[in-house]
XYZ file of C-alpha atoms in Angstrom:
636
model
C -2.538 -46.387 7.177
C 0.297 -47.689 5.245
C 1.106 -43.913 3.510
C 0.891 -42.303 7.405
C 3.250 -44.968 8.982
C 5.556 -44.464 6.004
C 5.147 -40.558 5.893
C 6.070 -40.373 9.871
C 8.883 -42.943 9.323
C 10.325 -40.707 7.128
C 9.906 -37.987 8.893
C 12.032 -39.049 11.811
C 14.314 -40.497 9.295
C 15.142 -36.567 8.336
C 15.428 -35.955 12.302
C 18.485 -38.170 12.566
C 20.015 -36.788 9.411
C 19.386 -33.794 10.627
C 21.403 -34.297 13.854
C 23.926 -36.504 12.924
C 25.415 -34.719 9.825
C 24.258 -30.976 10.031
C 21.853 -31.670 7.181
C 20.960 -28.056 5.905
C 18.340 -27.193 3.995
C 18.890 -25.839 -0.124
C 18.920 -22.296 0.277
C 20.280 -21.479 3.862
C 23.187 -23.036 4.591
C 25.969 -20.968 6.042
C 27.712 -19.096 4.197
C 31.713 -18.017 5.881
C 33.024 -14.466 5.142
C 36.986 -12.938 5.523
C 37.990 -9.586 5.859
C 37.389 -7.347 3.228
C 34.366 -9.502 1.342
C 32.002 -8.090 -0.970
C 28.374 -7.795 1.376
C 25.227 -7.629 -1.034
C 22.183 -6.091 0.772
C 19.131 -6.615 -1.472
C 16.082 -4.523 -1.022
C 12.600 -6.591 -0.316
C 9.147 -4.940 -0.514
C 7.631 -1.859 1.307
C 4.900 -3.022 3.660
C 2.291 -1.712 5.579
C -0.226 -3.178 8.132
C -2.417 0.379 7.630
C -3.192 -1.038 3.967
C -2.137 -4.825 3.427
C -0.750 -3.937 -0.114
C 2.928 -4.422 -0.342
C 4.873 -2.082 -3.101
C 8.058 -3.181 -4.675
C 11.245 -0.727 -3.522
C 11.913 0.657 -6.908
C 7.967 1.653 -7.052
C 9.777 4.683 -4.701
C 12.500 6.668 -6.542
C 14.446 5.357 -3.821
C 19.050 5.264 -5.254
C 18.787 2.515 -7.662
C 22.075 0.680 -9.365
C 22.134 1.257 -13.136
C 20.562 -2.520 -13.684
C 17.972 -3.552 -11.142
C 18.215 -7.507 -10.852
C 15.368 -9.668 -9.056
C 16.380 -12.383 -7.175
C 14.861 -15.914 -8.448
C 12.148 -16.312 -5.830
C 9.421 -19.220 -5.499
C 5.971 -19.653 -5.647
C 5.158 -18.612 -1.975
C 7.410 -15.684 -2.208
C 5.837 -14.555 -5.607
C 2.201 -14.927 -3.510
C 3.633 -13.131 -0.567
C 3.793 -10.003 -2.575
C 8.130 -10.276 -2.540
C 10.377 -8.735 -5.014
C 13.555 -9.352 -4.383
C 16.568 -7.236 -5.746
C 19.505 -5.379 -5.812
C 21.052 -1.922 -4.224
C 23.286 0.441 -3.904
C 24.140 -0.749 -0.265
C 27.078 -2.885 -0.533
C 29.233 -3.248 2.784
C 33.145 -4.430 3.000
C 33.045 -7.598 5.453
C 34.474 -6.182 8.953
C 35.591 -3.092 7.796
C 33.030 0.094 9.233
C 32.455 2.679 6.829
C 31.014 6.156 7.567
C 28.823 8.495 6.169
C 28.833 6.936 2.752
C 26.474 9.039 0.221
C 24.662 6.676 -1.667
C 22.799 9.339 -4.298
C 20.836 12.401 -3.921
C 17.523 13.101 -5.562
C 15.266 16.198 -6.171
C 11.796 16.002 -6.232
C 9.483 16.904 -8.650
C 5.802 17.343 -7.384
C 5.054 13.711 -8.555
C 7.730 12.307 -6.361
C 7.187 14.239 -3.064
C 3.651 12.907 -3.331
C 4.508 9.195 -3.425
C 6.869 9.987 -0.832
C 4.130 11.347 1.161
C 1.228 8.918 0.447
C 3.644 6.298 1.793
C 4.704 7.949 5.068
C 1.068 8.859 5.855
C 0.383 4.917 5.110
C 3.424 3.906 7.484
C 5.379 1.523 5.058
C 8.174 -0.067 6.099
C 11.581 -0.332 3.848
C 12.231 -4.475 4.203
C 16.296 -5.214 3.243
C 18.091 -8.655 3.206
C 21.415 -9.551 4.014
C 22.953 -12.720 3.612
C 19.189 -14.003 4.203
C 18.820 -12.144 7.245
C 15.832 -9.747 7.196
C 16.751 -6.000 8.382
C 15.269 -5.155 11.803
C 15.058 -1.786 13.977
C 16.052 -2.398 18.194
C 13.293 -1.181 20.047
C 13.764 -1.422 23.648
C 11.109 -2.034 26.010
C 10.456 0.679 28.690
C 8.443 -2.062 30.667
C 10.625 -4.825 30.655
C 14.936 -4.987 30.214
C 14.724 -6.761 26.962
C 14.769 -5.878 23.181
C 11.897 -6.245 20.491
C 13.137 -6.281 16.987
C 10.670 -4.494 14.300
C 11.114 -6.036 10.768
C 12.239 -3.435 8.408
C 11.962 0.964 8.661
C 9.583 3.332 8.273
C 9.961 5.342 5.047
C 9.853 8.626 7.215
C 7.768 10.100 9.487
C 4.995 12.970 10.620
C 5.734 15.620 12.895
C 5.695 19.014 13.263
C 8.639 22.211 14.041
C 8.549 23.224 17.732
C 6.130 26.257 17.893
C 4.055 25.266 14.489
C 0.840 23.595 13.932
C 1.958 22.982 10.490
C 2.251 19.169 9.760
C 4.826 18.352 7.658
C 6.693 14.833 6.226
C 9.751 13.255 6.898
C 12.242 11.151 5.045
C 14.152 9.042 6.529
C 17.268 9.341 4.620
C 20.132 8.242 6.810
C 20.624 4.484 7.809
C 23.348 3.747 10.805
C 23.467 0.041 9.656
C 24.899 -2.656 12.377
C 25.679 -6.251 11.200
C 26.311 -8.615 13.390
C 29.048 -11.672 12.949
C 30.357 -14.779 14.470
C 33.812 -14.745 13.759
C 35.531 -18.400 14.040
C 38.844 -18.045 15.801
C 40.528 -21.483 13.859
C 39.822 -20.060 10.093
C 39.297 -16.394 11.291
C 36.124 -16.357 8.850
C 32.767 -15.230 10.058
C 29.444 -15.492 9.616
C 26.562 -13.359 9.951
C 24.042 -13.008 12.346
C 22.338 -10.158 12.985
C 21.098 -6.928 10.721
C 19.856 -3.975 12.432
C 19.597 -0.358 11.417
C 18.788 2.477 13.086
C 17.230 5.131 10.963
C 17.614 9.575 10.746
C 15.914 11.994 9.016
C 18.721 14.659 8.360
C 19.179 17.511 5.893
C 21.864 17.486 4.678
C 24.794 20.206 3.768
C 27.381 21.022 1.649
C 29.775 23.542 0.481
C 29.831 24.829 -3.866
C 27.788 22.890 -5.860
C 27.102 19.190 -5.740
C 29.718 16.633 -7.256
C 29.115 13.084 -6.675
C 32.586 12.117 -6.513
C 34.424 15.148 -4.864
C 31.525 16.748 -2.568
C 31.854 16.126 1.506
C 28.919 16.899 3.467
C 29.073 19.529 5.973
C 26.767 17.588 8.549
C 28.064 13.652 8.058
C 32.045 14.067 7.335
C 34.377 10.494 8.113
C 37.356 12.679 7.786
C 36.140 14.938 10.869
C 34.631 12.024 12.558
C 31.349 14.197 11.873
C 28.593 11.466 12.471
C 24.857 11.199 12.412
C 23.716 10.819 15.973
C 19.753 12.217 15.831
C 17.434 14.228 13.747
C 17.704 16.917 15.289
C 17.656 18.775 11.591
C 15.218 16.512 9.817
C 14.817 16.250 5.853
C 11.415 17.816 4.817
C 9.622 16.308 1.855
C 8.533 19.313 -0.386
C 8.729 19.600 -4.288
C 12.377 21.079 -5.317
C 14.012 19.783 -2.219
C 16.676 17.773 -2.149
C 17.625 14.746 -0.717
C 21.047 13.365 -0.065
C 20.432 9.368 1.170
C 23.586 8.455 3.174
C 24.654 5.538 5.318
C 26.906 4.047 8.389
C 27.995 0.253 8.897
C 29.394 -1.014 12.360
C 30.076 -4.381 12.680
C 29.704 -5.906 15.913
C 31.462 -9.258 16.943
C 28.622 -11.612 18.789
C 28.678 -14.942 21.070
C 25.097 -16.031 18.592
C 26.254 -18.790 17.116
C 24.785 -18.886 13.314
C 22.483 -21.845 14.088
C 20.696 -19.566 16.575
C 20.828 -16.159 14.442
C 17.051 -16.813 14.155
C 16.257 -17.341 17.718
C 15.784 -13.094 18.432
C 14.178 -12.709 15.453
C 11.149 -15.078 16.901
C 11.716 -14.841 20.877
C 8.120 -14.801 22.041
C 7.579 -13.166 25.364
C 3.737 -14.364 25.594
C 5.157 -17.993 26.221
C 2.564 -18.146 29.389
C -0.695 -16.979 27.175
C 0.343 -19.948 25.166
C 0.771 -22.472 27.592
C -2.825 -20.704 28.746
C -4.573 -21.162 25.773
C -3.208 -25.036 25.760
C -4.741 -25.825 29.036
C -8.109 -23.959 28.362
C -8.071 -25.955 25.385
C -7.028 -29.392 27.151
C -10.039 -28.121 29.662
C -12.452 -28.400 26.755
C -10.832 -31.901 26.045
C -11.225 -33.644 29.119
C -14.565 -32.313 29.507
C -15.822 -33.689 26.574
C -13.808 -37.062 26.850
C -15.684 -37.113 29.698
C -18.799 -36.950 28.226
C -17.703 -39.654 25.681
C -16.882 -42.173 28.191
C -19.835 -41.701 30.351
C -21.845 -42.057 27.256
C -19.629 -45.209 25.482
C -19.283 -46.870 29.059
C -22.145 -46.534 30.548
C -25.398 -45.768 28.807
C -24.400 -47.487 25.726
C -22.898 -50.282 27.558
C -26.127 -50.408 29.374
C -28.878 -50.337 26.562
C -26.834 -52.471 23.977
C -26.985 -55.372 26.675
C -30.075 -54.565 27.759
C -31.534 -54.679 24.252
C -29.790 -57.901 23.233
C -31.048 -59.826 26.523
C -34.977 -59.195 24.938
C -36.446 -61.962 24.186
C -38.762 -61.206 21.503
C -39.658 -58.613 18.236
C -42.331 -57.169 20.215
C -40.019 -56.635 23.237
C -37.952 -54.689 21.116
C -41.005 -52.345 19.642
C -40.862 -51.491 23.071
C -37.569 -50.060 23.227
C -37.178 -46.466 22.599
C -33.817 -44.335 21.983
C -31.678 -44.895 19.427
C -31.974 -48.612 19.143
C -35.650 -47.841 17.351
C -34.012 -45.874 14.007
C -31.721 -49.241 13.206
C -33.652 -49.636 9.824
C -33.412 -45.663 9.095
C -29.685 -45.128 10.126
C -27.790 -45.487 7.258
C -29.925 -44.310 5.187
C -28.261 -41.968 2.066
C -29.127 -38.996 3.185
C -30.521 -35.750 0.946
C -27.771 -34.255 -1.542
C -25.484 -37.151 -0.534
C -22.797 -36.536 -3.954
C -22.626 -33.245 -2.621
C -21.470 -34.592 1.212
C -19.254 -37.175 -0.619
C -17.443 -34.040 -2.521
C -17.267 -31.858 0.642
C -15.896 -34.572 2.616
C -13.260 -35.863 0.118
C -12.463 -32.286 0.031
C -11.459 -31.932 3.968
C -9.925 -35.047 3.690
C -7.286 -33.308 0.890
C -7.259 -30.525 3.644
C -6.878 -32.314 6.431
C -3.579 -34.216 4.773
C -2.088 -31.183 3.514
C -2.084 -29.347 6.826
C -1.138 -32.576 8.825
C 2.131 -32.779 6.466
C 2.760 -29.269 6.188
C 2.576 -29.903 10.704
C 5.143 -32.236 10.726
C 7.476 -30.777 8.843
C 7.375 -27.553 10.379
C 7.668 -28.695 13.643
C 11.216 -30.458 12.239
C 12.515 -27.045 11.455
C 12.102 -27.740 7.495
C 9.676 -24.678 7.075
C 11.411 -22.340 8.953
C 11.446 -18.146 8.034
C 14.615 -18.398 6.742
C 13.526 -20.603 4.155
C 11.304 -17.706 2.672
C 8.161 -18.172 1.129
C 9.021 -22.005 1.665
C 5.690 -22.575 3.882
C 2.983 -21.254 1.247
C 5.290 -23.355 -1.588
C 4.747 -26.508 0.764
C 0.884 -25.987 1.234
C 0.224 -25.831 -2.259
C 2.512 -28.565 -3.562
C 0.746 -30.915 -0.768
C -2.786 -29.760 -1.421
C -2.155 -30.900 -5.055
C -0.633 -34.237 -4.398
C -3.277 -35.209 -1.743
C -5.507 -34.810 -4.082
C -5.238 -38.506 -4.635
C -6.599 -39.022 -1.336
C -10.062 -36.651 -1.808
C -10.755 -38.832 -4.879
C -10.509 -42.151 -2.861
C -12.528 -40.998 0.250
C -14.994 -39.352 -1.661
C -15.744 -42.159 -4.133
C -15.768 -44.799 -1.504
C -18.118 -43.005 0.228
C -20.458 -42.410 -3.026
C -20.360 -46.019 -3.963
C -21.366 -46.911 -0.092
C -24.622 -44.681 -0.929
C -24.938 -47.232 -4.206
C -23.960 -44.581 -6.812
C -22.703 -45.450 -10.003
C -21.307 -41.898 -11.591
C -17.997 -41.683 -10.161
C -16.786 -39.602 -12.479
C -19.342 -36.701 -12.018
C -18.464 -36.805 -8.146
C -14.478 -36.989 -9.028
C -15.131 -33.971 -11.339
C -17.122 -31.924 -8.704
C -14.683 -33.402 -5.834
C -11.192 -32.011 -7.950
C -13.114 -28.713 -8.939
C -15.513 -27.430 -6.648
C -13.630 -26.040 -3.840
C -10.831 -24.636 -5.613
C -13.461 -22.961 -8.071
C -14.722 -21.000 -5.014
C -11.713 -20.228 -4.118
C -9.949 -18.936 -7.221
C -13.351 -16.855 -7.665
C -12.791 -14.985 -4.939
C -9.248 -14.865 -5.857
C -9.757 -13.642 -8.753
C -11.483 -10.856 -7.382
C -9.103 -9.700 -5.463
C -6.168 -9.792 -7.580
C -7.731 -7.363 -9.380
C -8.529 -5.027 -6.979
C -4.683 -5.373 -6.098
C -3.534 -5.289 -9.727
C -6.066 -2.076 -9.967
C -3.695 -0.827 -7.028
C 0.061 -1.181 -8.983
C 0.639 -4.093 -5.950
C 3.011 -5.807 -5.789
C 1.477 -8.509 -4.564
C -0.696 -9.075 -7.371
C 0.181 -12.251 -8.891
C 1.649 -11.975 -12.162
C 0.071 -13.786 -15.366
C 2.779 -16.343 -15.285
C 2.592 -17.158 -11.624
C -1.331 -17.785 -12.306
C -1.104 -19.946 -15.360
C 1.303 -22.321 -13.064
C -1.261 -22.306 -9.963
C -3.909 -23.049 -13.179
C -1.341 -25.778 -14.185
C -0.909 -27.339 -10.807
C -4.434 -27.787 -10.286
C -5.605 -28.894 -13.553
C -2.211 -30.789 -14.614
C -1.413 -32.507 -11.725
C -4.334 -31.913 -8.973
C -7.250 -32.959 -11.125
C -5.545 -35.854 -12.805
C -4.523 -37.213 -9.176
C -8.449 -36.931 -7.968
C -9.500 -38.942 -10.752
C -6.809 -41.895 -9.861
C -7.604 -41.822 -6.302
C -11.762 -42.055 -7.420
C -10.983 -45.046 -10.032
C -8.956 -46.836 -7.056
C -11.738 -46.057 -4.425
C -14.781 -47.382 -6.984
C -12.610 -50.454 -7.596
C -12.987 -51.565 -4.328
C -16.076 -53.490 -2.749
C -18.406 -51.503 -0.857
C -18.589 -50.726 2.563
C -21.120 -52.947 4.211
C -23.599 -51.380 6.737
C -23.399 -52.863 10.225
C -27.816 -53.048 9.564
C -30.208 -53.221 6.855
C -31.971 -50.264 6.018
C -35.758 -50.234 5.806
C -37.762 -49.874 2.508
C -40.101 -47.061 4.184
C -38.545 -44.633 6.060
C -39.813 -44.256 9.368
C -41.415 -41.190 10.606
C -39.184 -38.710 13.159
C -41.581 -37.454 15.858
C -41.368 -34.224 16.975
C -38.308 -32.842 18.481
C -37.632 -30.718 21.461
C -36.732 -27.388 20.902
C -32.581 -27.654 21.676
C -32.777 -30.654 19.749
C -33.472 -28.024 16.478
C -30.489 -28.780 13.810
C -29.998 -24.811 13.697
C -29.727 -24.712 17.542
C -27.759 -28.000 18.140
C -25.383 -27.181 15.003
C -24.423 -23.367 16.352
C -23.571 -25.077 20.035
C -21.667 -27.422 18.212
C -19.266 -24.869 16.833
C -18.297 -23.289 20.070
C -16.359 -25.129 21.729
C -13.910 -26.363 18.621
C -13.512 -22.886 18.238
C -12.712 -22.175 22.168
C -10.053 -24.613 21.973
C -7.967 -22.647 19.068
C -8.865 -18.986 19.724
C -6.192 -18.041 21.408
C -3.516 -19.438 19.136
C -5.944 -18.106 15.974
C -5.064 -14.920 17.962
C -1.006 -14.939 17.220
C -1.944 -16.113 13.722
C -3.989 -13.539 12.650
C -1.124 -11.055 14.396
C 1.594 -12.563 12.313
C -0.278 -12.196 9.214
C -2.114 -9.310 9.371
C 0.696 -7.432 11.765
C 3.888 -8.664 9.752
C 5.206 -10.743 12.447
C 6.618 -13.908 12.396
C 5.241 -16.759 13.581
C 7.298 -19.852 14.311
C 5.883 -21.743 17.746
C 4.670 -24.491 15.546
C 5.112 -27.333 18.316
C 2.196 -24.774 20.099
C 0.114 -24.810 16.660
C 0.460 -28.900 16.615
C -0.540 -29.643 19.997
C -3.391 -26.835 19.238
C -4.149 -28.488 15.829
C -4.496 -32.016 17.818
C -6.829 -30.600 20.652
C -8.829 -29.428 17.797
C -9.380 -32.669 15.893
C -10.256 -34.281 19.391
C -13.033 -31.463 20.306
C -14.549 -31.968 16.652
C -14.678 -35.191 16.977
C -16.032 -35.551 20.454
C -18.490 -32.501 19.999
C -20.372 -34.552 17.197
C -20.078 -38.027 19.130
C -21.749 -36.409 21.868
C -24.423 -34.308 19.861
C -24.829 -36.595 17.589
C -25.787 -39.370 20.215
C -28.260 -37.307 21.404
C -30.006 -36.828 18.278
C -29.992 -40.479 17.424
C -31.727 -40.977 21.027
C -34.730 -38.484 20.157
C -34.848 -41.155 17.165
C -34.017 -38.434 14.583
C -31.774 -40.646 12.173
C -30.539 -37.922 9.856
C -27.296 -37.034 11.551
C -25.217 -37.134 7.921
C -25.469 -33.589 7.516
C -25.395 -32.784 10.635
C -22.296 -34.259 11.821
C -20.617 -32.622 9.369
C -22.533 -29.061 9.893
C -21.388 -29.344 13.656
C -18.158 -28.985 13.772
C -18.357 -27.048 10.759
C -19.813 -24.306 12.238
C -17.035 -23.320 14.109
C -16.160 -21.323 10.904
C -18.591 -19.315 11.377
C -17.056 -18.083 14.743
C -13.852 -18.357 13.003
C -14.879 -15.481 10.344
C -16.681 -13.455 13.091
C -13.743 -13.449 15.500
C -12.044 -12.018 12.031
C -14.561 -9.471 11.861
C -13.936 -8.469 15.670
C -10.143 -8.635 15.350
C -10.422 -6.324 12.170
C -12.055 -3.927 14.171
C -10.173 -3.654 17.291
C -6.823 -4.675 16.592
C -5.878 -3.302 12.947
C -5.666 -0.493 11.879
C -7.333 -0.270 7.461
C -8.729 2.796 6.704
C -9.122 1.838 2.446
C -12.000 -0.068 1.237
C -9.587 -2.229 -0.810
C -7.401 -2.966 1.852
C -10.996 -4.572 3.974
C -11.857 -5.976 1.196
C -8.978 -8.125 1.133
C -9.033 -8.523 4.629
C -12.546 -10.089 4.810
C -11.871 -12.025 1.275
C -8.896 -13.950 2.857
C -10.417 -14.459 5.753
C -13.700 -15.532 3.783
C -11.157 -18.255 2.174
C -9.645 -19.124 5.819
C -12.671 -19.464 6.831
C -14.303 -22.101 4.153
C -11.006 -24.015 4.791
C -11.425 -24.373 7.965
C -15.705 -25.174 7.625
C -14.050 -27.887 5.617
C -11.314 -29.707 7.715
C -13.341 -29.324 10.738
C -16.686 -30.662 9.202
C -14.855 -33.626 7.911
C -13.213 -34.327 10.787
C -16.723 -34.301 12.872
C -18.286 -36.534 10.063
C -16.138 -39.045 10.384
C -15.838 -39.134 13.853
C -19.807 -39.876 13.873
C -19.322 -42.139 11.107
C -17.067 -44.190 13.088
C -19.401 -44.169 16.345
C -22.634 -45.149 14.695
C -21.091 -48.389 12.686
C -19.507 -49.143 16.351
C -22.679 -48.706 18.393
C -25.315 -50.805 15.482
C -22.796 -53.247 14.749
C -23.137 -53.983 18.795
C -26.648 -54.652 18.285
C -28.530 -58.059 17.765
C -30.886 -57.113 14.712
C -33.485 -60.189 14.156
């Protein structure tokens, strides 16, 4: 309790930094610009949602400067699939420039088809400026307001008026807009917005081409000649040429620089969230309901009831849950393997209670990119300390003596799963020229955080956990255990376990919803005070779920609820992975076997994660309600 009350103090500590001296974070402060200032626009990665696989910019033989520099980017961004680097697009601060000819390019048959291959895909060009990403206006025909799209398509599919033919598209001419706040003391500015609106046009020109003297017939400054549609589009076809060209207009703006973000990640479905948190706070009071009946009442009832008898024989009389007292705590089947998987969710649960807070204080926020993933595995490593504690005090309560073996299995067996599959599927992006495959040197640090620093940490928090004295059962256990009579059927631990997941899994599935669209979609998501609140709902349904089921069992005097109450919650990921499956189906758009095998292998991952946290959560939760309930009761 110590760490938590220290963790949050600090936390708040940061708040009042934060607002009392304009703390920025390293990275993305602002950054003030004069008249006439060098602009840098760096090119990101070409995405598409049709096959998941991001491609560097280069991996098109899109104008590139005579040395292509990557940006230093961090371990998220590496694991994101970004590559950072230079152009050819660099803008004078404030000063419009029009129809600048950036290179032109003839294809070969080789280079039409990657052209191609990526229009038919739909990939989007992604470009940075000043850490802003590059977005296309769309205005909605429903509604008076503007959605922004995050980065262009490379071109398009269409066909000439009175042909059947199909034929591709490049989009070749960018009318860029940038944004700025000027200040009217220092007349500096700073940016805050990056939009482009993109043209396919062929372009023309007089004698042969000259990149220094040539002026294009059909995009000419001097004539005031500029790009307004595509009304002539540029074909793709081997020995055609492309010209690439571009505008900038700057546009002053009232958007202060502290709110540049806020358009980027406007959410119009404010309502379905606010819908999904009362369904969810439904769920909640429902169950709490259940819990209090069930704590005030019946238990209330029986405890006093069975402490009033007067005699052993009395008592052989009762029947319930007061009968199993000698069979209770009883180390249940497999129980090294229950200690590992709950030490694990316990390193899970920390990590994504951190990662929480500081999101909701702003410190994770898109601008800081790739800074989220970065977080999540930095905390999963250091809270390792805490799976090796909970684990190994929960071994040595079931009187084992090999702490090492279940610190071992606790620091390796999850992540060995995981990097498995992981594995797996770098290849299959590495067999794709990805780049989001993760390169050797990005994998021999994960390899280094987790056997360096994660497994190390396990084993501390395990020695400090066996160190200290056991935790004393409320009762004695019996020598012989005692025989479990013969159940009803919705009292089957299949049946009762698959209830048990539903309604953990009611209470997030709308906000799993806008997840999975941010990820899968290449939106962002940033309505993390909606993800907390969701997040808390969640450990209150888990918990309450298995109270609830898990008093039921013990009254049909079935007294092997450790496995259960774990399984319970737990189950939820199994609606988790087949809400996946439905939302792959009707919402996206993968054609590639590669691209669902990745799909379902992350979500396979999500999914285990989740079976973990939730589990744990539900375990102790049950854990917690049976030492309360036999610790009420007068054992002779």
């Amino acid at each position: 309790m110590a760490f938590w009350r220290s963790l949050v103090f600090s936390a708040l500590l940061l708040l009042l930094i934060h607002g009392a001296h304009s703390f920025y974070l390293p990275g993305v402060a602002p950054q003030d610009f004069h008249k006439g200032d060098l602009l840098q626009v760096k090119v990101n990665k070409l995405t598409s949602t049709k096959t998941q696989l991001p491609y560097s910019y280069y991996s098109l033989p899109f104008c590139a400067p005579p040395k292509i520099q990557d940006s230093a980017e961090n371990l998220g961004e590496v694991l994101r699939g970004d590559r950072i680097e230079n152009s050819l697009y660099v803008f004078k601060m404030r000063e419009p420039q029009m129809c600048n000819i950036v290179c032109n390019l003839k294809l070969d048959a080789k280079t039409a088809k990657e052209f191609k291959e990526k229009i038919n895909d739909e990939y989007r060009v992604n470009m940075i400026l000043d850490n802003l990403p590059l977005v296309v206006p769309l205005k909605r025909s429903d509604q008076d307001s503007t959605v922004y799209q995050l980065g262009f398509h490379v071109g398009l599919k269409g066909q000439y008026s009175g042909s059947k033919e199909e034929k591709y598209f490049i989009h070749n001419h960018l009318a860029f807009t940038v944004k700025y706040h000027r200040d009217i003391e220092t007349e500096s500015a700073r940016i805050v917005g990056f939009e482009v609106k993109p043209f396919s046009v062929k372009h023309e020109y007089e004698g042969k081409w000259d990149a220094k003297t040539t002026r294009l017939t059909t995009c000419d400054p001097h004539s005031k000649h500029t790009v307004v549609n595509s009304n002539t589009p540029q074909e793709v076809e081997e020995n055609k040429e492309i010209i690439f060209t571009y505008d900038v207009e700057f546009q002053e703006s009232d958007v202060k620089w502290a709110s540049r973000w806020d358009a980027y990640l406007l959410m119009n479905d404010d309502q379905i969230h606010w819908f999904s948190i009362v369904n969810s706070l439904m769920i909640v009071l429902f169950l709490s309901g259940m819990v209090a009946m069930i704590m005030l009442r019946t238990l209330y009832r029986d405890i006093a009831k069975y402490n009033e008898l007067e005699t052993q024989e009395e008592a052989q009389e009762e029947t319930g849950w007061k009968l199993v007292h000698g069979d209770v705590f009883r180390p249940p089947t497999n129980s090294d393997l229950l200690c590992v998987y709950v030490g694990t969710g316990v390193q899970f649960f920390g990590m994504i209670l951190v990662t929480m807070i500081f999101a909701v204080l702003g410190f994770l926020s898109p601008s800081n990119r790739g800074g989220l993933m970065t977080a999540m595995l930095l905390l999963w490593v250091f809270m390792g300390i805490f799976a090796g504690y909970s684990s190994t005090r929960l071994y040595k309560m079931f009187k084992g003596s090999e702490w090492k073996k279940v610190a071992l299995r606790t620091a390796t067996m999850f992540p060995a799963v995981v990097s498995a599959i992981f594995f797996v599927l770098n290849a299959l992006i590495w067999g794709e020229k990805s780049s989001g495959a993760v390169p050797f040197g990005t994998m021999f640090a994960l390899i280094f955080l987790w056997f360096g620093i994660s497994v190390p940490l396990v084993f501390v928090g395990s020695y400090v956990g066996f160190k200290k004295p056991a935790i004393e059962n409320p009762v004695k256990t019996n020598k012989i255990p005692r025989q479990i009579p013969e159940q009803a059927w919705y009292m089957n631990p299949v049946f009762s376990v698959l209830i048990g997941g539903i309604l953990p899994f009611g209470a997030v599935f709308i906000e799993l919803f806008f997840i999975l669209t941010s990820i899968w979609l290449n939106q962002f998501y940033y309505i993390f005070g909606f993800l907390f609140l969701v997040f808390i709902i969640l450990i209150i349904t888990c918990a309450e779920i298995t109270i609830v089921l898990c008093y039921f069992q013990l009254c049909s005097e079935d007294y092997l609820w450790w496995w259960r109450s774990y399984l319970t919650s737990g189950s939820s990921a199994l609606y988790l992975f087949l809400y996946a499956t439905f939302y792959f189906f009707t919402k996206l758009e993968i054609t590639k076997l590669v691209s669902a095998i990745l799909y379902f292998g992350y979500m396979l991952i999500a999914s285990y994660a989740f079976f973990v946290v939730t589990g744990t959560i539900g375990f102790y939760a049950c854990f917690w309600f049976t030492r309360l309930i036999y610790s009420s009761v007068k054992i002779d």
